[in-house]
mmCIF file of C-alpha atoms and ligand atoms in Angstrom:
data_model
loop_
_atom_site.group_PDB
_atom_site.id
_atom_site.type_symbol
_atom_site.label_atom_id
_atom_site.label_comp_id
_atom_site.label_asym_id
_atom_site.label_seq_id
_atom_site.Cartn_x
_atom_site.Cartn_y
_atom_site.Cartn_z
ATOM 1 C CA MET A 1 -32.455 13.559 -1.943
ATOM 2 C CA ARG A 2 -34.167 16.215 -4.093
ATOM 3 C CA GLU A 3 -36.076 13.547 -6.020
ATOM 4 C CA LEU A 4 -37.275 11.963 -2.810
ATOM 5 C CA LEU A 5 -38.308 15.332 -1.377
ATOM 6 C CA ASN A 6 -40.218 16.170 -4.543
ATOM 7 C CA TRP A 7 -42.010 12.840 -4.366
ATOM 8 C CA ALA A 8 -42.982 13.498 -0.730
ATOM 9 C CA ILE A 9 -44.133 17.063 -1.422
ATOM 10 C CA ALA A 10 -46.308 15.957 -4.347
ATOM 11 C CA ALA A 11 -47.837 13.112 -2.347
ATOM 12 C CA LEU A 12 -48.563 15.360 0.668
ATOM 13 C CA ARG A 13 -50.055 18.047 -1.556
ATOM 14 C CA GLU A 14 -52.254 15.431 -3.236
ATOM 15 C CA ALA A 15 -53.519 14.389 0.230
ATOM 16 C CA ASP A 16 -54.455 18.036 1.029
ATOM 17 C CA ILE A 17 -51.804 18.413 3.714
ATOM 18 C CA GLU A 18 -51.599 22.139 4.470
ATOM 19 C CA PHE A 19 -47.815 22.676 4.363
ATOM 20 C CA PRO A 20 -46.388 19.943 2.119
ATOM 21 C CA GLU A 21 -42.897 21.441 1.649
ATOM 22 C CA LEU A 22 -42.409 22.190 5.330
ATOM 23 C CA ASP A 23 -43.646 18.782 6.472
ATOM 24 C CA ALA A 24 -41.557 16.913 3.888
ATOM 25 C CA GLU A 25 -38.430 18.779 4.978
ATOM 26 C CA VAL A 26 -39.085 18.311 8.693
ATOM 27 C CA LEU A 27 -39.637 14.580 8.200
ATOM 28 C CA LEU A 28 -36.523 14.217 6.055
ATOM 29 C CA ALA A 29 -34.402 16.171 8.532
ATOM 30 C CA HIS A 30 -35.781 13.988 11.333
ATOM 31 C CA THR A 31 -34.959 10.825 9.357
ATOM 32 C CA LEU A 32 -31.393 12.009 8.773
ATOM 33 C CA GLY A 33 -30.958 13.251 12.342
ATOM 34 C CA VAL A 34 -30.115 16.782 11.203
ATOM 35 C CA SER A 35 -31.856 20.151 11.524
ATOM 36 C CA ARG A 36 -33.913 21.662 8.715
ATOM 37 C CA SER A 37 -31.368 24.430 8.317
ATOM 38 C CA GLN A 38 -28.592 21.857 7.934
ATOM 39 C CA LEU A 39 -30.687 20.291 5.191
ATOM 40 C CA HIS A 40 -30.843 23.666 3.431
ATOM 41 C CA VAL A 41 -27.170 24.492 3.869
ATOM 42 C CA ARG A 42 -25.841 21.173 2.670
ATOM 43 C CA LYS A 43 -28.545 20.802 -0.022
ATOM 44 C CA ASN A 44 -27.786 17.141 -0.636
ATOM 45 C CA TYR A 45 -27.422 14.015 1.454
ATOM 46 C CA ASP A 46 -26.851 10.491 0.185
ATOM 47 C CA LEU A 47 -29.624 8.275 1.406
ATOM 48 C CA ASP A 48 -29.089 4.530 1.632
ATOM 49 C CA ALA A 49 -32.004 2.190 0.956
ATOM 50 C CA GLU A 50 -32.841 1.783 4.633
ATOM 51 C CA THR A 51 -32.946 5.548 5.300
ATOM 52 C CA GLU A 52 -35.106 6.079 2.225
ATOM 53 C CA GLU A 53 -37.504 3.393 3.448
ATOM 54 C CA THR A 54 -37.696 5.020 6.891
ATOM 55 C CA PHE A 55 -38.474 8.403 5.320
ATOM 56 C CA ARG A 56 -41.163 6.875 3.087
ATOM 57 C CA SER A 57 -42.801 5.252 6.107
ATOM 58 C CA LEU A 58 -42.881 8.599 7.977
ATOM 59 C CA VAL A 59 -44.426 10.303 4.946
ATOM 60 C CA ALA A 60 -47.006 7.495 4.799
ATOM 61 C CA ARG A 61 -47.998 8.317 8.393
ATOM 62 C CA ARG A 62 -48.349 12.004 7.520
ATOM 63 C CA LEU A 63 -50.478 11.041 4.498
ATOM 64 C CA ARG A 64 -52.908 9.479 7.002
ATOM 65 C CA HIS A 65 -52.975 12.941 8.658
ATOM 66 C CA GLU A 66 -50.962 12.021 11.731
ATOM 67 C CA PRO A 67 -49.506 15.328 13.019
ATOM 68 C CA VAL A 68 -45.809 15.892 12.327
ATOM 69 C CA ALA A 69 -45.125 16.426 16.048
ATOM 70 C CA TYR A 70 -46.373 12.922 16.900
ATOM 71 C CA ILE A 71 -44.308 11.435 14.065
ATOM 72 C CA THR A 72 -41.082 13.154 15.159
ATOM 73 C CA GLY A 73 -42.009 12.992 18.865
ATOM 74 C CA HIS A 74 -41.063 16.646 19.347
ATOM 75 C CA LYS A 75 -42.630 20.095 19.465
ATOM 76 C CA GLU A 76 -41.064 23.465 20.199
ATOM 77 C CA PHE A 77 -42.907 25.679 22.675
ATOM 78 C CA PHE A 78 -41.678 28.970 24.128
ATOM 79 C CA GLY A 79 -38.202 28.169 22.754
ATOM 80 C CA LEU A 80 -38.128 24.778 24.512
ATOM 81 C CA ASP A 81 -37.974 21.392 22.857
ATOM 82 C CA LEU A 82 -40.707 19.174 24.302
ATOM 83 C CA GLU A 83 -41.370 15.480 23.827
ATOM 84 C CA VAL A 84 -44.914 14.754 22.735
ATOM 85 C CA ASP A 85 -46.935 11.672 21.908
ATOM 86 C CA SER A 86 -50.585 10.749 21.500
ATOM 87 C CA ARG A 87 -51.191 10.970 25.279
ATOM 88 C CA VAL A 88 -50.924 14.767 25.153
ATOM 89 C CA LEU A 89 -52.237 17.698 23.170
ATOM 90 C CA ILE A 90 -49.567 19.186 20.905
ATOM 91 C CA PRO A 91 -48.757 22.593 22.460
ATOM 92 C CA ARG A 92 -50.035 25.447 20.269
ATOM 93 C CA PRO A 93 -48.195 28.698 19.554
ATOM 94 C CA GLU A 94 -51.173 30.783 20.723
ATOM 95 C CA THR A 95 -50.734 29.308 24.218
ATOM 96 C CA GLU A 96 -47.483 31.262 24.472
ATOM 97 C CA THR A 97 -49.686 34.326 25.104
ATOM 98 C CA LEU A 98 -50.965 32.664 28.300
ATOM 99 C CA VAL A 99 -47.363 32.017 29.386
ATOM 100 C CA GLU A 100 -46.364 35.660 28.747
ATOM 101 C CA ILE A 101 -49.232 36.919 30.896
ATOM 102 C CA ALA A 102 -48.585 34.459 33.712
ATOM 103 C CA LEU A 103 -44.902 35.490 33.741
ATOM 104 C CA ALA A 104 -45.901 39.151 34.050
ATOM 105 C CA VAL A 105 -48.355 38.442 36.907
ATOM 106 C CA VAL A 106 -45.835 36.388 38.896
ATOM 107 C CA ARG A 107 -43.079 39.014 38.453
ATOM 108 C CA GLN A 108 -45.321 41.965 39.231
ATOM 109 C CA ARG A 109 -46.734 40.386 42.374
ATOM 110 C CA GLY A 110 -43.563 38.621 43.488
ATOM 111 C CA LEU A 111 -45.382 35.294 43.792
ATOM 112 C CA LEU A 112 -43.461 32.250 44.978
ATOM 113 C CA SER A 113 -45.918 29.608 43.819
ATOM 114 C CA LEU A 114 -48.723 29.069 41.320
ATOM 115 C CA ALA A 115 -50.955 26.330 39.969
ATOM 116 C CA GLU A 116 -51.355 25.195 36.371
ATOM 117 C CA VAL A 117 -54.428 23.095 35.641
ATOM 118 C CA GLY A 118 -54.583 20.771 32.623
ATOM 119 C CA ALA A 119 -50.820 20.395 32.328
ATOM 120 C CA GLY A 120 -50.719 17.980 29.351
ATOM 121 C CA SER A 121 -47.125 17.776 28.056
ATOM 122 C CA GLY A 122 -46.056 20.207 30.786
ATOM 123 C CA ALA A 123 -45.540 22.962 28.194
ATOM 124 C CA ILE A 124 -46.917 25.845 30.271
ATOM 125 C CA ALA A 125 -45.567 24.716 33.656
ATOM 126 C CA ILE A 126 -42.087 24.105 32.228
ATOM 127 C CA ALA A 127 -41.978 27.394 30.295
ATOM 128 C CA LEU A 128 -42.920 29.165 33.530
ATOM 129 C CA ALA A 129 -40.482 27.205 35.702
ATOM 130 C CA VAL A 130 -37.552 27.779 33.325
ATOM 131 C CA ASN A 131 -38.260 31.530 33.264
ATOM 132 C CA LEU A 132 -39.092 31.907 36.966
ATOM 133 C CA PRO A 133 -36.228 30.512 39.010
ATOM 134 C CA GLY A 134 -37.232 29.959 42.619
ATOM 135 C CA VAL A 135 -40.973 29.727 41.911
ATOM 136 C CA ASP A 136 -42.817 26.477 42.766
ATOM 137 C CA ILE A 137 -45.432 25.241 40.320
ATOM 138 C CA TYR A 138 -48.202 22.756 41.000
ATOM 139 C CA ALA A 139 -49.072 21.178 37.638
ATOM 140 C CA ILE A 140 -52.305 19.200 37.668
ATOM 141 C CA ASP A 141 -53.832 16.859 35.100
ATOM 142 C CA SER A 142 -56.480 14.155 35.315
ATOM 143 C CA SER A 143 -54.634 11.937 32.818
ATOM 144 C CA SER A 144 -51.845 9.669 34.094
ATOM 145 C CA GLY A 145 -50.540 9.326 30.519
ATOM 146 C CA ALA A 146 -50.206 13.097 30.177
ATOM 147 C CA LEU A 147 -48.438 13.342 33.544
ATOM 148 C CA ALA A 148 -45.913 10.700 32.462
ATOM 149 C CA VAL A 149 -45.048 12.827 29.404
ATOM 150 C CA ALA A 150 -44.913 15.975 31.548
ATOM 151 C CA GLU A 151 -42.548 14.249 33.993
ATOM 152 C CA GLU A 152 -40.175 13.309 31.182
ATOM 153 C CA ASN A 153 -40.228 16.903 29.892
ATOM 154 C CA CYS A 154 -39.616 18.319 33.378
ATOM 155 C CA ARG A 155 -36.613 16.022 33.728
ATOM 156 C CA ARG A 156 -35.326 17.089 30.303
ATOM 157 C CA HIS A 157 -35.486 20.750 31.304
ATOM 158 C CA ARG A 158 -34.271 20.159 34.883
ATOM 159 C CA VAL A 159 -37.307 21.595 36.657
ATOM 160 C CA LEU A 160 -38.624 18.434 38.296
ATOM 161 C CA ASP A 161 -37.527 19.808 41.689
ATOM 162 C CA ARG A 162 -39.916 22.796 41.324
ATOM 163 C CA VAL A 163 -42.766 21.460 39.204
ATOM 164 C CA PHE A 164 -44.975 19.253 41.351
ATOM 165 C CA LEU A 165 -47.038 16.979 39.123
ATOM 166 C CA LEU A 166 -50.373 16.079 40.655
ATOM 167 C CA GLN A 167 -53.125 13.826 39.296
ATOM 168 C CA GLY A 168 -56.750 14.678 39.875
ATOM 169 C CA ASP A 169 -59.814 16.684 38.932
ATOM 170 C CA LEU A 170 -59.067 20.363 38.289
ATOM 171 C CA LEU A 171 -57.962 22.093 41.520
ATOM 172 C CA GLU A 172 -58.829 19.230 43.890
ATOM 173 C CA PRO A 173 -55.258 17.919 44.348
ATOM 174 C CA LEU A 174 -53.851 21.393 45.152
ATOM 175 C CA PRO A 175 -52.256 21.160 48.657
ATOM 176 C CA GLU A 176 -52.375 24.900 49.479
ATOM 177 C CA PRO A 177 -54.019 28.092 48.182
ATOM 178 C CA VAL A 178 -52.044 29.987 45.521
ATOM 179 C CA GLY A 179 -51.971 33.570 44.249
ATOM 180 C CA LEU A 180 -52.251 32.567 40.576
ATOM 181 C CA ILE A 181 -54.125 29.817 38.742
ATOM 182 C CA VAL A 182 -53.246 29.303 35.087
ATOM 183 C CA ALA A 183 -55.303 26.980 32.891
ATOM 184 C CA ASN A 184 -55.560 25.899 29.299
ATOM 185 C CA LEU A 185 -58.434 23.486 29.795
ATOM 186 C CA PRO A 186 -60.269 21.729 26.940
ATOM 187 C CA TYR A 187 -62.558 24.426 25.470
ATOM 188 C CA VAL A 188 -63.743 23.107 22.106
ATOM 189 C CA SER A 189 -67.549 23.090 21.865
ATOM 190 C CA GLU A 190 -69.559 20.105 20.615
ATOM 191 C CA ALA A 191 -70.355 21.911 17.343
ATOM 192 C CA GLU A 192 -66.767 23.021 16.747
ATOM 193 C CA LEU A 193 -65.417 19.567 17.481
ATOM 194 C CA LYS A 194 -67.218 18.326 14.373
ATOM 195 C CA THR A 195 -65.460 20.901 12.183
ATOM 196 C CA LEU A 196 -61.884 20.226 13.321
ATOM 197 C CA ALA A 197 -59.314 18.784 10.909
ATOM 198 C CA PRO A 198 -58.740 15.000 10.936
ATOM 199 C CA ASP A 199 -55.154 15.716 12.035
ATOM 200 C CA ILE A 200 -56.672 16.800 15.352
ATOM 201 C CA THR A 201 -59.746 14.632 15.819
ATOM 202 C CA ARG A 202 -58.148 11.350 14.718
ATOM 203 C CA TYR A 203 -54.964 11.740 16.720
ATOM 204 C CA GLU A 204 -55.107 14.188 19.632
ATOM 205 C CA PRO A 205 -56.743 13.057 22.904
ATOM 206 C CA LEU A 206 -60.437 13.920 22.985
ATOM 207 C CA SER A 207 -60.074 14.520 26.729
ATOM 208 C CA ALA A 208 -57.731 17.435 25.919
ATOM 209 C CA LEU A 209 -60.179 19.065 23.477
ATOM 210 C CA ASP A 210 -63.764 18.401 24.509
ATOM 211 C CA GLY A 211 -65.269 21.266 26.488
ATOM 212 C CA GLY A 212 -68.881 20.005 26.394
ATOM 213 C CA ALA A 213 -71.922 21.653 24.748
ATOM 214 C CA ASP A 214 -70.601 25.249 24.652
ATOM 215 C CA GLY A 215 -66.952 24.491 25.383
ATOM 216 C CA LEU A 216 -67.021 25.956 28.879
ATOM 217 C CA LYS A 217 -67.832 22.854 30.922
ATOM 218 C CA HIS A 218 -64.375 22.633 32.552
ATOM 219 C CA ILE A 219 -63.920 26.397 32.908
ATOM 220 C CA ARG A 220 -67.223 26.703 34.816
ATOM 221 C CA ARG A 221 -66.219 23.889 37.178
ATOM 222 C CA LEU A 222 -62.809 25.454 37.695
ATOM 223 C CA LEU A 223 -64.462 28.753 38.655
ATOM 224 C CA GLU A 224 -66.698 26.830 41.081
ATOM 225 C CA GLN A 225 -63.635 25.316 42.771
ATOM 226 C CA ALA A 226 -61.423 28.412 42.610
ATOM 227 C CA ASP A 227 -62.699 30.148 45.736
ATOM 228 C CA ALA A 228 -61.284 27.490 48.020
ATOM 229 C CA HIS A 229 -57.887 27.391 46.275
ATOM 230 C CA LEU A 230 -57.124 31.021 45.480
ATOM 231 C CA ARG A 231 -55.506 33.418 47.940
ATOM 232 C CA PRO A 232 -57.357 36.715 48.611
ATOM 233 C CA SER A 233 -56.962 39.069 45.601
ATOM 234 C CA GLY A 234 -55.669 36.176 43.518
ATOM 235 C CA ILE A 235 -55.609 35.992 39.737
ATOM 236 C CA ILE A 236 -56.935 33.356 37.339
ATOM 237 C CA CYS A 237 -55.596 33.306 33.769
ATOM 238 C CA LEU A 238 -57.605 31.179 31.367
ATOM 239 C CA GLU A 239 -56.932 30.373 27.736
ATOM 240 C CA ILE A 240 -60.246 30.617 25.870
ATOM 241 C CA GLY A 241 -61.614 30.078 22.375
ATOM 242 C CA ALA A 242 -61.724 33.107 20.049
ATOM 243 C CA THR A 243 -65.529 33.404 20.314
ATOM 244 C CA GLN A 244 -65.936 32.645 24.024
ATOM 245 C CA ALA A 245 -65.030 35.982 25.653
ATOM 246 C CA SER A 246 -68.560 37.083 26.451
ATOM 247 C CA ALA A 247 -69.713 33.649 27.700
ATOM 248 C CA VAL A 248 -66.612 33.401 29.920
ATOM 249 C CA ASN A 249 -67.293 36.910 31.211
ATOM 250 C CA ASP A 250 -70.846 35.840 32.155
ATOM 251 C CA ALA A 251 -69.578 32.673 33.858
ATOM 252 C CA VAL A 252 -67.062 34.704 35.901
ATOM 253 C CA ARG A 253 -69.716 37.288 36.908
ATOM 254 C CA GLU A 254 -71.962 34.513 38.179
ATOM 255 C CA LYS A 255 -69.299 33.143 40.492
ATOM 256 C CA PHE A 256 -67.315 36.321 41.294
ATOM 257 C CA PRO A 257 -69.662 39.330 40.889
ATOM 258 C CA ALA A 258 -66.961 41.802 41.943
ATOM 259 C CA ALA A 259 -64.227 40.408 39.704
ATOM 260 C CA THR A 260 -62.629 42.290 36.826
ATOM 261 C CA VAL A 261 -62.034 40.418 33.587
ATOM 262 C CA ALA A 262 -59.447 41.631 31.075
ATOM 263 C CA LEU A 263 -59.120 40.031 27.657
ATOM 264 C CA VAL A 264 -55.818 39.597 25.896
ATOM 265 C CA ARG A 265 -55.487 38.839 22.209
ATOM 266 C CA ASP A 266 -53.000 36.417 20.682
ATOM 267 C CA LEU A 267 -50.604 37.259 17.852
ATOM 268 C CA ALA A 268 -53.358 36.517 15.342
ATOM 269 C CA GLY A 269 -55.480 39.262 16.959
ATOM 270 C CA LEU A 270 -58.002 36.806 18.429
ATOM 271 C CA ASP A 271 -59.319 36.898 22.008
ATOM 272 C CA ARG A 272 -57.213 34.229 23.693
ATOM 273 C CA VAL A 273 -56.722 34.825 27.406
ATOM 274 C CA ALA A 274 -59.114 35.968 30.118
ATOM 275 C CA VAL A 275 -57.323 37.508 33.095
ATOM 276 C CA ILE A 276 -59.630 37.388 36.085
ATOM 277 C CA ALA A 277 -58.860 39.414 39.194
ATOM 278 C CA ALA A 278 -61.123 37.740 41.731
HETATM 279 C C1 SAM B 1 -55.994 21.681 26.117
HETATM 280 S S1 SAM B 1 -54.969 20.524 26.967
HETATM 281 C C2 SAM B 1 -53.667 21.598 27.527
HETATM 282 C C3 SAM B 1 -52.335 20.927 27.637
HETATM 283 C C4 SAM B 1 -51.162 21.877 27.908
HETATM 284 N N1 SAM B 1 -51.359 22.647 29.127
HETATM 285 C C5 SAM B 1 -50.974 22.824 26.745
HETATM 286 O O1 SAM B 1 -51.351 24.007 26.858
HETATM 287 O O2 SAM B 1 -50.436 22.410 25.711
HETATM 288 C C6 SAM B 1 -55.979 20.244 28.383
HETATM 289 C C7 SAM B 1 -55.469 19.243 29.422
HETATM 290 O O3 SAM B 1 -56.439 19.224 30.489
HETATM 291 C C8 SAM B 1 -56.547 17.916 30.995
HETATM 292 N N2 SAM B 1 -57.849 17.784 31.669
HETATM 293 C C9 SAM B 1 -59.076 17.576 31.118
HETATM 294 N N3 SAM B 1 -60.018 17.527 32.066
HETATM 295 C C10 SAM B 1 -59.376 17.712 33.259
HETATM 296 C C11 SAM B 1 -59.815 17.741 34.607
HETATM 297 N N4 SAM B 1 -61.105 17.613 34.939
HETATM 298 N N5 SAM B 1 -58.892 17.942 35.585
HETATM 299 C C12 SAM B 1 -57.577 18.083 35.277
HETATM 300 N N6 SAM B 1 -57.111 18.065 33.997
HETATM 301 C C13 SAM B 1 -57.992 17.876 33.008
HETATM 302 C C14 SAM B 1 -56.376 17.028 29.775
HETATM 303 O O4 SAM B 1 -55.969 15.734 30.153
HETATM 304 C C15 SAM B 1 -55.331 17.805 28.963
HETATM 305 O O5 SAM B 1 -54.030 17.331 29.229
#
């Protein structure tokens, strides 16, 4: 096992994969059907020829820069195990900041429903539903593939009775006004898209990344639609790119001149969430 791991680590390092040890261990643990910590505790497993071949084929996929989460089919988000595949963006740790804020808003205001736009794997909607018993969540996405993944994840976490998956453009499918709109819409600008790692651009859906010329194409349209779908004194929480705070502030001012916009940083200290009190 050690020999095989060393081979994988060297090969991944050679291919400029950022975390060769971690990825090799995760892929080996996945192949063996054990956790990474079990791998560490037991230190050695006998691998038959077939298992070794399976592991080598997973490493080969990683060498082509396919993200580990697509290879294993899993990603942890907000302490929840989610199924992911190439139809959805892999949930990012920084998005947990958006979840924390949405949880606080719902609890503080005693809301009974909210809308999440751009649901993808269902990560945000499910994290909210699991932590907010009794709250209904409308989770919208334009992609039928993404909604199929989200449905599977809702079933897995037993929240399908409270997460209503709707297909359509931004807020259009929303059946009633809500007191909170949460969105992690695609916000990568044209210029930034060109600088992203091949792990992202070759494998993750472009429709989950591409935010148009300055990255704010979808956010602007959401703000346009929000009036008709937000209850009086409602809140909009948007995940944004680290350099977009001032442009988002301008876009909000244009649509809601009286609104207040608060910025929240993620754990890396970067501007990550705009909280808009309309
Ligand atoms: C950045 S991903 C976020 C996925 C998930 N909420 C997360 O945080 O991991 C954005 C999602 O927005 C969806 N999307 C893009 N344009 C949309 C539109 N006009 N209306 C609804 N959803 C849209 C994409 O299909 C994608 O699933």
